[in-house]
Short mmCIF file of N, CA and C in Angstrom, two decimals:
data_model
loop_
_atom_site.label_atom_id
_atom_site.label_comp_id
_atom_site.label_asym_id
_atom_site.label_seq_id
_atom_site.Cartn_x
_atom_site.Cartn_y
_atom_site.Cartn_z
N GLN L 474 30.37 -3.62 -13.42
CA GLN L 474 29.97 -2.87 -12.52
C GLN L 474 27.92 -2.20 -13.65
N VAL L 475 26.73 -2.42 -12.15
CA VAL L 475 25.81 -1.93 -13.47
C VAL L 475 25.28 -1.04 -12.59
N GLN L 476 24.99 0.15 -12.89
CA GLN L 476 24.22 1.27 -11.86
C GLN L 476 23.38 1.71 -12.74
N LEU L 477 22.65 2.46 -12.25
CA LEU L 477 20.98 3.25 -12.47
C LEU L 477 21.26 4.16 -11.24
N VAL L 478 20.46 5.18 -12.22
CA VAL L 478 20.90 6.56 -11.66
C VAL L 478 19.48 7.46 -12.30
N GLU L 479 19.10 7.79 -10.77
CA GLU L 479 17.47 8.48 -11.54
C GLU L 479 17.85 9.94 -11.31
N SER L 480 17.11 10.57 -12.29
CA SER L 480 17.01 11.92 -11.57
C SER L 480 15.51 12.62 -12.77
N GLY L 481 15.36 14.24 -12.16
CA GLY L 481 13.91 14.47 -12.29
C GLY L 481 12.87 14.87 -11.25
N GLY L 482 13.61 14.27 -9.83
CA GLY L 482 13.04 14.85 -8.79
C GLY L 482 12.43 15.87 -8.58
N GLY L 483 11.75 16.38 -7.07
CA GLY L 483 11.92 17.46 -7.48
C GLY L 483 10.32 18.25 -6.22
N LEU L 484 10.58 19.39 -5.72
CA LEU L 484 8.88 19.88 -5.52
C LEU L 484 8.45 20.42 -6.31
N VAL L 485 7.08 19.57 -6.38
CA VAL L 485 6.04 20.72 -7.75
C VAL L 485 4.99 21.16 -6.74
N GLN L 486 3.84 21.70 -7.02
CA GLN L 486 2.50 21.90 -6.64
C GLN L 486 1.68 20.73 -7.06
N LEU L 487 0.76 20.35 -6.28
CA LEU L 487 -0.65 20.15 -6.51
C LEU L 487 -1.21 19.95 -8.18
N GLY L 488 -1.00 18.79 -9.31
CA GLY L 488 -1.47 19.42 -10.56
C GLY L 488 -0.01 19.70 -11.26
N GLY L 489 0.72 20.13 -11.39
CA GLY L 489 2.15 19.89 -11.55
C GLY L 489 2.74 18.25 -12.68
N SER L 490 4.19 18.53 -12.93
CA SER L 490 4.11 17.27 -14.05
C SER L 490 5.87 17.28 -13.75
N LEU L 491 6.26 16.42 -13.68
CA LEU L 491 7.65 15.87 -13.72
C LEU L 491 7.45 14.40 -14.70
N ARG L 492 9.21 14.48 -14.85
CA ARG L 492 9.18 13.70 -15.73
C ARG L 492 10.84 12.50 -14.48
N LEU L 493 10.80 12.06 -15.14
CA LEU L 493 12.34 10.55 -14.21
C LEU L 493 12.08 10.04 -14.77
N SER L 494 14.19 10.29 -15.40
CA SER L 494 14.98 9.26 -15.91
C SER L 494 15.75 8.39 -15.41
N CYS L 495 15.89 7.29 -16.09
CA CYS L 495 17.43 6.70 -15.26
C CYS L 495 17.64 5.62 -16.32
N PRO L 496 18.84 5.77 -16.46
CA PRO L 496 19.83 5.09 -17.44
C PRO L 496 20.53 3.78 -16.71
N ALA L 497 20.24 3.02 -17.75
CA ALA L 497 21.91 1.98 -16.62
C ALA L 497 22.55 1.84 -17.67
N SER L 498 23.80 2.06 -17.05
CA SER L 498 24.95 1.39 -17.08
C SER L 498 25.93 0.93 -16.86
N GLY L 499 27.04 0.66 -17.42
CA GLY L 499 27.76 -1.37 -17.51
C GLY L 499 28.03 -1.99 -18.77
N SER L 500 28.18 -2.81 -18.05
CA SER L 500 28.26 -4.43 -18.68
C SER L 500 27.37 -5.56 -18.42
N PHE L 501 26.38 -5.87 -19.75
CA PHE L 501 25.59 -6.85 -19.30
C PHE L 501 25.17 -7.08 -20.81
N PHE L 502 24.23 -8.35 -20.48
CA PHE L 502 24.07 -8.67 -22.55
C PHE L 502 22.19 -8.42 -22.28
N SER L 503 21.35 -7.99 -21.70
CA SER L 503 20.54 -7.80 -22.02
C SER L 503 19.86 -6.95 -20.56
N ILE L 504 18.48 -6.32 -21.14
CA ILE L 504 17.75 -6.39 -19.70
C ILE L 504 16.57 -6.15 -20.42
N ASN L 505 16.12 -6.80 -19.30
CA ASN L 505 13.84 -7.40 -19.13
C ASN L 505 13.93 -6.84 -19.13
N THR L 506 12.71 -6.68 -18.06
CA THR L 506 11.60 -5.22 -17.28
C THR L 506 12.40 -4.31 -16.64
N MET L 507 12.03 -2.99 -16.90
CA MET L 507 12.49 -1.98 -16.00
C MET L 507 11.29 -1.38 -15.56
N GLY L 508 11.15 -0.62 -14.93
CA GLY L 508 10.24 0.58 -13.54
C GLY L 508 10.86 1.15 -13.16
N TRP L 509 9.16 1.19 -11.89
CA TRP L 509 9.31 2.14 -10.86
C TRP L 509 8.32 1.68 -9.81
N TYR L 510 8.88 2.20 -8.45
CA TYR L 510 8.88 1.76 -7.05
C TYR L 510 8.85 2.58 -6.61
N ARG L 511 7.72 2.67 -5.76
CA ARG L 511 7.74 4.29 -4.96
C ARG L 511 7.60 3.97 -3.47
N GLN L 512 7.92 4.51 -2.40
CA GLN L 512 8.31 4.70 -0.68
C GLN L 512 8.13 5.59 -0.10
N ALA L 513 6.25 5.79 0.51
CA ALA L 513 7.07 6.88 1.39
C ALA L 513 6.24 6.49 2.65
N PRO L 514 7.16 7.38 4.11
CA PRO L 514 7.50 7.35 5.52
C PRO L 514 6.54 6.54 5.56
N GLY L 515 6.38 5.34 6.56
CA GLY L 515 4.97 4.67 7.17
C GLY L 515 4.29 4.07 6.11
N LYS L 516 4.87 4.13 4.93
CA LYS L 516 3.79 3.19 3.80
C LYS L 516 4.85 1.65 3.32
N GLN L 517 4.24 0.87 2.73
CA GLN L 517 4.70 0.21 1.73
C GLN L 517 5.51 0.22 0.64
N ARG L 518 6.44 -0.48 0.30
CA ARG L 518 6.86 0.38 -1.21
C ARG L 518 5.87 -0.30 -2.52
N GLU L 519 5.66 0.14 -2.97
CA GLU L 519 4.78 0.24 -3.93
C GLU L 519 5.37 0.17 -5.65
N LEU L 520 4.78 -0.66 -5.61
CA LEU L 520 4.66 -1.47 -7.85
C LEU L 520 4.24 -0.07 -8.20
N VAL L 521 4.63 1.11 -9.08
CA VAL L 521 4.53 2.63 -9.43
C VAL L 521 3.72 1.99 -10.77
N ALA L 522 4.83 1.52 -11.56
CA ALA L 522 4.85 1.12 -13.24
C ALA L 522 5.99 0.39 -13.84
N GLY L 523 5.84 -0.78 -14.45
CA GLY L 523 6.58 -1.55 -15.11
C GLY L 523 6.51 -1.57 -16.72
N ILE L 524 7.24 -1.93 -17.66
CA ILE L 524 7.40 -2.24 -19.14
C ILE L 524 8.58 -3.45 -19.48
N THR L 525 8.09 -3.95 -20.00
CA THR L 525 8.75 -4.99 -20.60
C THR L 525 9.48 -4.61 -21.34
N SER L 526 10.75 -5.69 -22.26
CA SER L 526 11.68 -5.10 -23.21
C SER L 526 10.44 -5.23 -24.63
N GLY L 527 9.62 -5.54 -25.00
CA GLY L 527 8.78 -5.91 -25.87
C GLY L 527 7.89 -4.68 -25.98
N GLY L 528 7.44 -3.56 -24.40
CA GLY L 528 6.72 -2.51 -24.49
C GLY L 528 5.87 -2.51 -23.80
N SER L 529 5.74 -3.87 -23.36
CA SER L 529 4.32 -4.13 -22.60
C SER L 529 4.20 -3.54 -21.09
N THR L 530 3.06 -2.13 -21.22
CA THR L 530 3.19 -2.11 -19.60
C THR L 530 2.14 -2.54 -18.51
N ASN L 531 2.47 -1.74 -17.24
CA ASN L 531 1.46 -1.73 -15.83
C ASN L 531 1.29 -0.80 -15.20
N TYR L 532 0.07 -0.06 -14.35
CA TYR L 532 0.53 0.56 -13.73
C TYR L 532 -0.13 0.24 -12.52
N ALA L 533 0.07 1.30 -11.22
CA ALA L 533 -0.78 0.84 -10.29
C ALA L 533 -2.39 1.31 -10.95
N ASP L 534 -3.28 0.81 -9.85
CA ASP L 534 -4.36 1.76 -10.24
C ASP L 534 -4.52 3.21 -9.71
N SER L 535 -3.39 3.61 -8.63
CA SER L 535 -3.30 5.10 -8.05
C SER L 535 -2.72 5.70 -9.26
N VAL L 536 -2.20 5.36 -9.95
CA VAL L 536 -1.61 6.50 -11.17
C VAL L 536 -1.96 5.81 -12.37
N LYS L 537 -3.09 5.84 -13.33
CA LYS L 537 -3.50 5.06 -14.10
C LYS L 537 -3.91 6.09 -14.48
N SER L 538 -3.56 6.87 -16.16
CA SER L 538 -4.27 7.76 -16.43
C SER L 538 -3.92 9.02 -16.70
N ARG L 539 -2.79 8.67 -15.34
CA ARG L 539 -1.53 9.98 -14.95
C ARG L 539 -0.36 10.08 -15.17
N PHE L 540 -0.20 8.89 -14.99
CA PHE L 540 1.65 8.21 -15.50
C PHE L 540 1.94 7.80 -16.93
N THR L 541 2.59 7.75 -17.25
CA THR L 541 3.14 7.36 -18.35
C THR L 541 4.45 6.65 -18.50
N ILE L 542 4.10 5.38 -18.05
CA ILE L 542 6.32 5.04 -18.33
C ILE L 542 6.47 4.36 -20.03
N SER L 543 7.93 4.68 -20.49
CA SER L 543 8.32 4.63 -21.33
C SER L 543 9.87 3.85 -21.05
N ARG L 544 10.56 3.39 -22.57
CA ARG L 544 11.66 3.29 -22.27
C ARG L 544 12.19 3.27 -23.96
N ASP L 545 13.74 3.75 -23.80
CA ASP L 545 14.40 3.84 -25.17
C ASP L 545 15.67 3.04 -24.99
N ASN L 546 15.37 1.37 -25.75
CA ASN L 546 16.51 0.79 -25.41
C ASN L 546 17.97 1.14 -26.19
N ALA L 547 17.75 1.57 -26.74
CA ALA L 547 19.58 2.15 -27.37
C ALA L 547 19.77 3.18 -26.86
N LYS L 548 19.10 3.64 -25.78
CA LYS L 548 19.39 4.74 -24.47
C LYS L 548 20.37 3.41 -23.94
N LYS L 549 19.13 2.63 -23.21
CA LYS L 549 19.10 1.99 -21.57
C LYS L 549 18.59 2.51 -20.37
N THR L 550 17.62 3.44 -20.46
CA THR L 550 17.01 4.37 -20.14
C THR L 550 15.17 4.17 -20.50
N VAL L 551 15.37 4.02 -18.71
CA VAL L 551 13.84 4.18 -18.54
C VAL L 551 13.33 5.22 -17.79
N TYR L 552 11.68 5.71 -18.91
CA TYR L 552 11.43 7.03 -17.82
C TYR L 552 10.06 7.01 -17.11
N LEU L 553 9.60 8.34 -16.43
CA LEU L 553 8.14 7.81 -15.71
C LEU L 553 7.69 9.55 -16.16
N GLN L 554 6.96 9.80 -16.90
CA GLN L 554 6.30 11.29 -17.00
C GLN L 554 4.84 10.84 -16.07
N MET L 555 4.88 12.08 -15.07
CA MET L 555 4.19 12.32 -14.10
C MET L 555 3.25 13.22 -14.17
N ASN L 556 2.32 13.44 -14.62
CA ASN L 556 1.39 14.38 -15.07
C ASN L 556 -0.71 14.36 -13.56
N SER L 557 -0.36 15.30 -13.47
CA SER L 557 -1.38 15.91 -12.71
C SER L 557 -1.44 15.45 -11.33
N LEU L 558 0.29 15.76 -10.63
CA LEU L 558 0.13 15.59 -9.41
C LEU L 558 -0.54 15.39 -8.48
N LYS L 559 -0.37 14.47 -7.11
CA LYS L 559 -1.53 14.77 -6.02
C LYS L 559 -0.23 14.74 -4.42
N PRO L 560 -0.55 15.36 -3.62
CA PRO L 560 0.23 15.15 -2.36
C PRO L 560 0.13 13.64 -1.75
N GLU L 561 -1.12 12.50 -2.67
CA GLU L 561 -0.74 11.58 -2.03
C GLU L 561 0.50 10.73 -3.27
N ASP L 562 1.13 11.24 -4.10
CA ASP L 562 2.22 11.11 -4.85
C ASP L 562 3.28 11.34 -4.95
N THR L 563 4.02 12.01 -3.27
CA THR L 563 5.01 12.25 -2.30
C THR L 563 5.85 10.92 -2.07
N ALA L 564 6.86 10.59 -2.27
CA ALA L 564 7.95 9.42 -2.38
C ALA L 564 8.81 9.25 -2.94
N VAL L 565 10.05 8.52 -2.22
CA VAL L 565 10.80 8.39 -2.70
C VAL L 565 10.88 7.34 -4.42
N TYR L 566 11.13 7.77 -5.04
CA TYR L 566 11.12 6.61 -5.94
C TYR L 566 12.31 6.20 -6.76
N TYR L 567 11.92 5.00 -7.15
CA TYR L 567 13.02 3.85 -6.96
C TYR L 567 13.28 3.17 -8.30
N CYS L 568 14.27 3.38 -9.34
CA CYS L 568 13.76 2.97 -10.86
C CYS L 568 14.51 1.12 -10.43
N PHE L 569 14.05 0.04 -11.18
CA PHE L 569 14.82 -1.12 -11.48
C PHE L 569 15.25 -1.30 -12.63
N ALA L 570 16.08 -2.73 -12.79
CA ALA L 570 16.12 -2.94 -14.19
C ALA L 570 16.37 -4.69 -13.76
N ASP L 571 15.43 -5.42 -14.52
CA ASP L 571 16.34 -6.97 -14.49
C ASP L 571 16.93 -7.29 -15.85
N ILE L 572 18.19 -7.10 -14.34
CA ILE L 572 19.37 -7.41 -15.77
C ILE L 572 20.10 -8.92 -16.28
N GLN L 573 20.84 -10.01 -17.40
CA GLN L 573 21.36 -10.46 -17.33
C GLN L 573 22.64 -10.29 -17.52
N ARG L 574 24.03 -10.25 -16.53
CA ARG L 574 25.07 -9.96 -17.05
C ARG L 574 25.32 -10.46 -18.31
N GLN L 575 25.17 -12.12 -18.40
CA GLN L 575 25.42 -13.10 -19.83
C GLN L 575 25.03 -14.04 -19.56
N LEU L 576 24.43 -14.43 -21.18
CA LEU L 576 23.72 -15.76 -21.50
C LEU L 576 24.00 -16.17 -20.35
N TYR L 577 22.15 -17.05 -19.81
CA TYR L 577 22.67 -18.12 -19.24
C TYR L 577 22.16 -17.63 -17.40
N GLN L 578 22.91 -16.50 -17.35
CA GLN L 578 22.99 -15.94 -16.01
C GLN L 578 22.04 -15.75 -15.83
N LEU L 579 21.24 -15.53 -14.04
CA LEU L 579 20.15 -15.91 -13.51
C LEU L 579 19.90 -13.92 -13.64
N GLU L 580 18.80 -13.58 -13.74
CA GLU L 580 18.04 -12.22 -13.68
C GLU L 580 18.20 -11.93 -12.20
N THR L 581 18.90 -9.95 -12.08
CA THR L 581 18.45 -10.14 -11.21
C THR L 581 18.43 -8.43 -11.07
N ARG L 582 18.04 -8.03 -9.81
CA ARG L 582 17.30 -7.02 -9.94
C ARG L 582 17.88 -5.98 -9.51
N TYR L 583 18.43 -4.54 -10.05
CA TYR L 583 18.86 -3.59 -9.99
C TYR L 583 18.22 -2.82 -9.23
N TRP L 584 18.70 -1.52 -8.58
CA TRP L 584 17.89 -0.78 -8.52
C TRP L 584 18.80 0.23 -8.36
N GLY L 585 17.75 1.56 -8.20
CA GLY L 585 18.60 3.42 -8.42
C GLY L 585 18.29 3.72 -7.20
N GLN L 586 19.38 4.61 -6.75
CA GLN L 586 19.36 4.89 -5.27
C GLN L 586 17.80 5.85 -4.67
N GLY L 587 17.04 6.20 -5.58
CA GLY L 587 16.11 6.45 -5.60
C GLY L 587 16.39 8.60 -5.77
N THR L 588 14.94 9.30 -6.11
CA THR L 588 14.48 10.45 -6.31
C THR L 588 13.75 11.03 -5.45
N GLN L 589 13.63 11.97 -5.01
CA GLN L 589 12.51 12.59 -3.69
C GLN L 589 12.03 13.55 -4.80
N VAL L 590 10.39 12.81 -4.41
CA VAL L 590 9.11 13.46 -5.55
C VAL L 590 8.15 14.38 -4.23
N THR L 591 8.56 15.52 -4.43
CA THR L 591 7.67 16.22 -3.05
C THR L 591 5.97 16.65 -4.10
N VAL L 592 4.95 17.04 -3.57
CA VAL L 592 3.81 17.38 -3.75
C VAL L 592 3.15 18.33 -3.12
N SER L 593 3.32 19.07 -3.18
CA SER L 593 2.55 20.88 -2.10
C SER L 593 1.13 20.60 -2.55
N SER L 594 0.18 20.97 -1.57
CA SER L 594 -1.00 22.12 -2.46
C SER L 594 -1.21 22.85 -2.15
#
């Protein structure tokens, strides 16, 4: 059983910062891409940031220069440092990990349960 559990969400004022963490637990062969999506009520799910096992990153245009994604492969954890937060960043943030349970098995995307980020003005 693979589990991803986000933590670090909360309520902050405009301009504040939060750091989200998402460790992966369970038995598996490898973790490939990890990252974060977010979804606000009435809006489409949006890819916020992704990071490959080799450290290559990509970001949504709306968060570039403000958010930083990183990972610790030894801890099997992906992080999202969120600075200069804006009200439009308010959403439920979901971490994901593309995992191979065993060599030659198909890669499956696993999801965390989500953590609420609310930015007030």
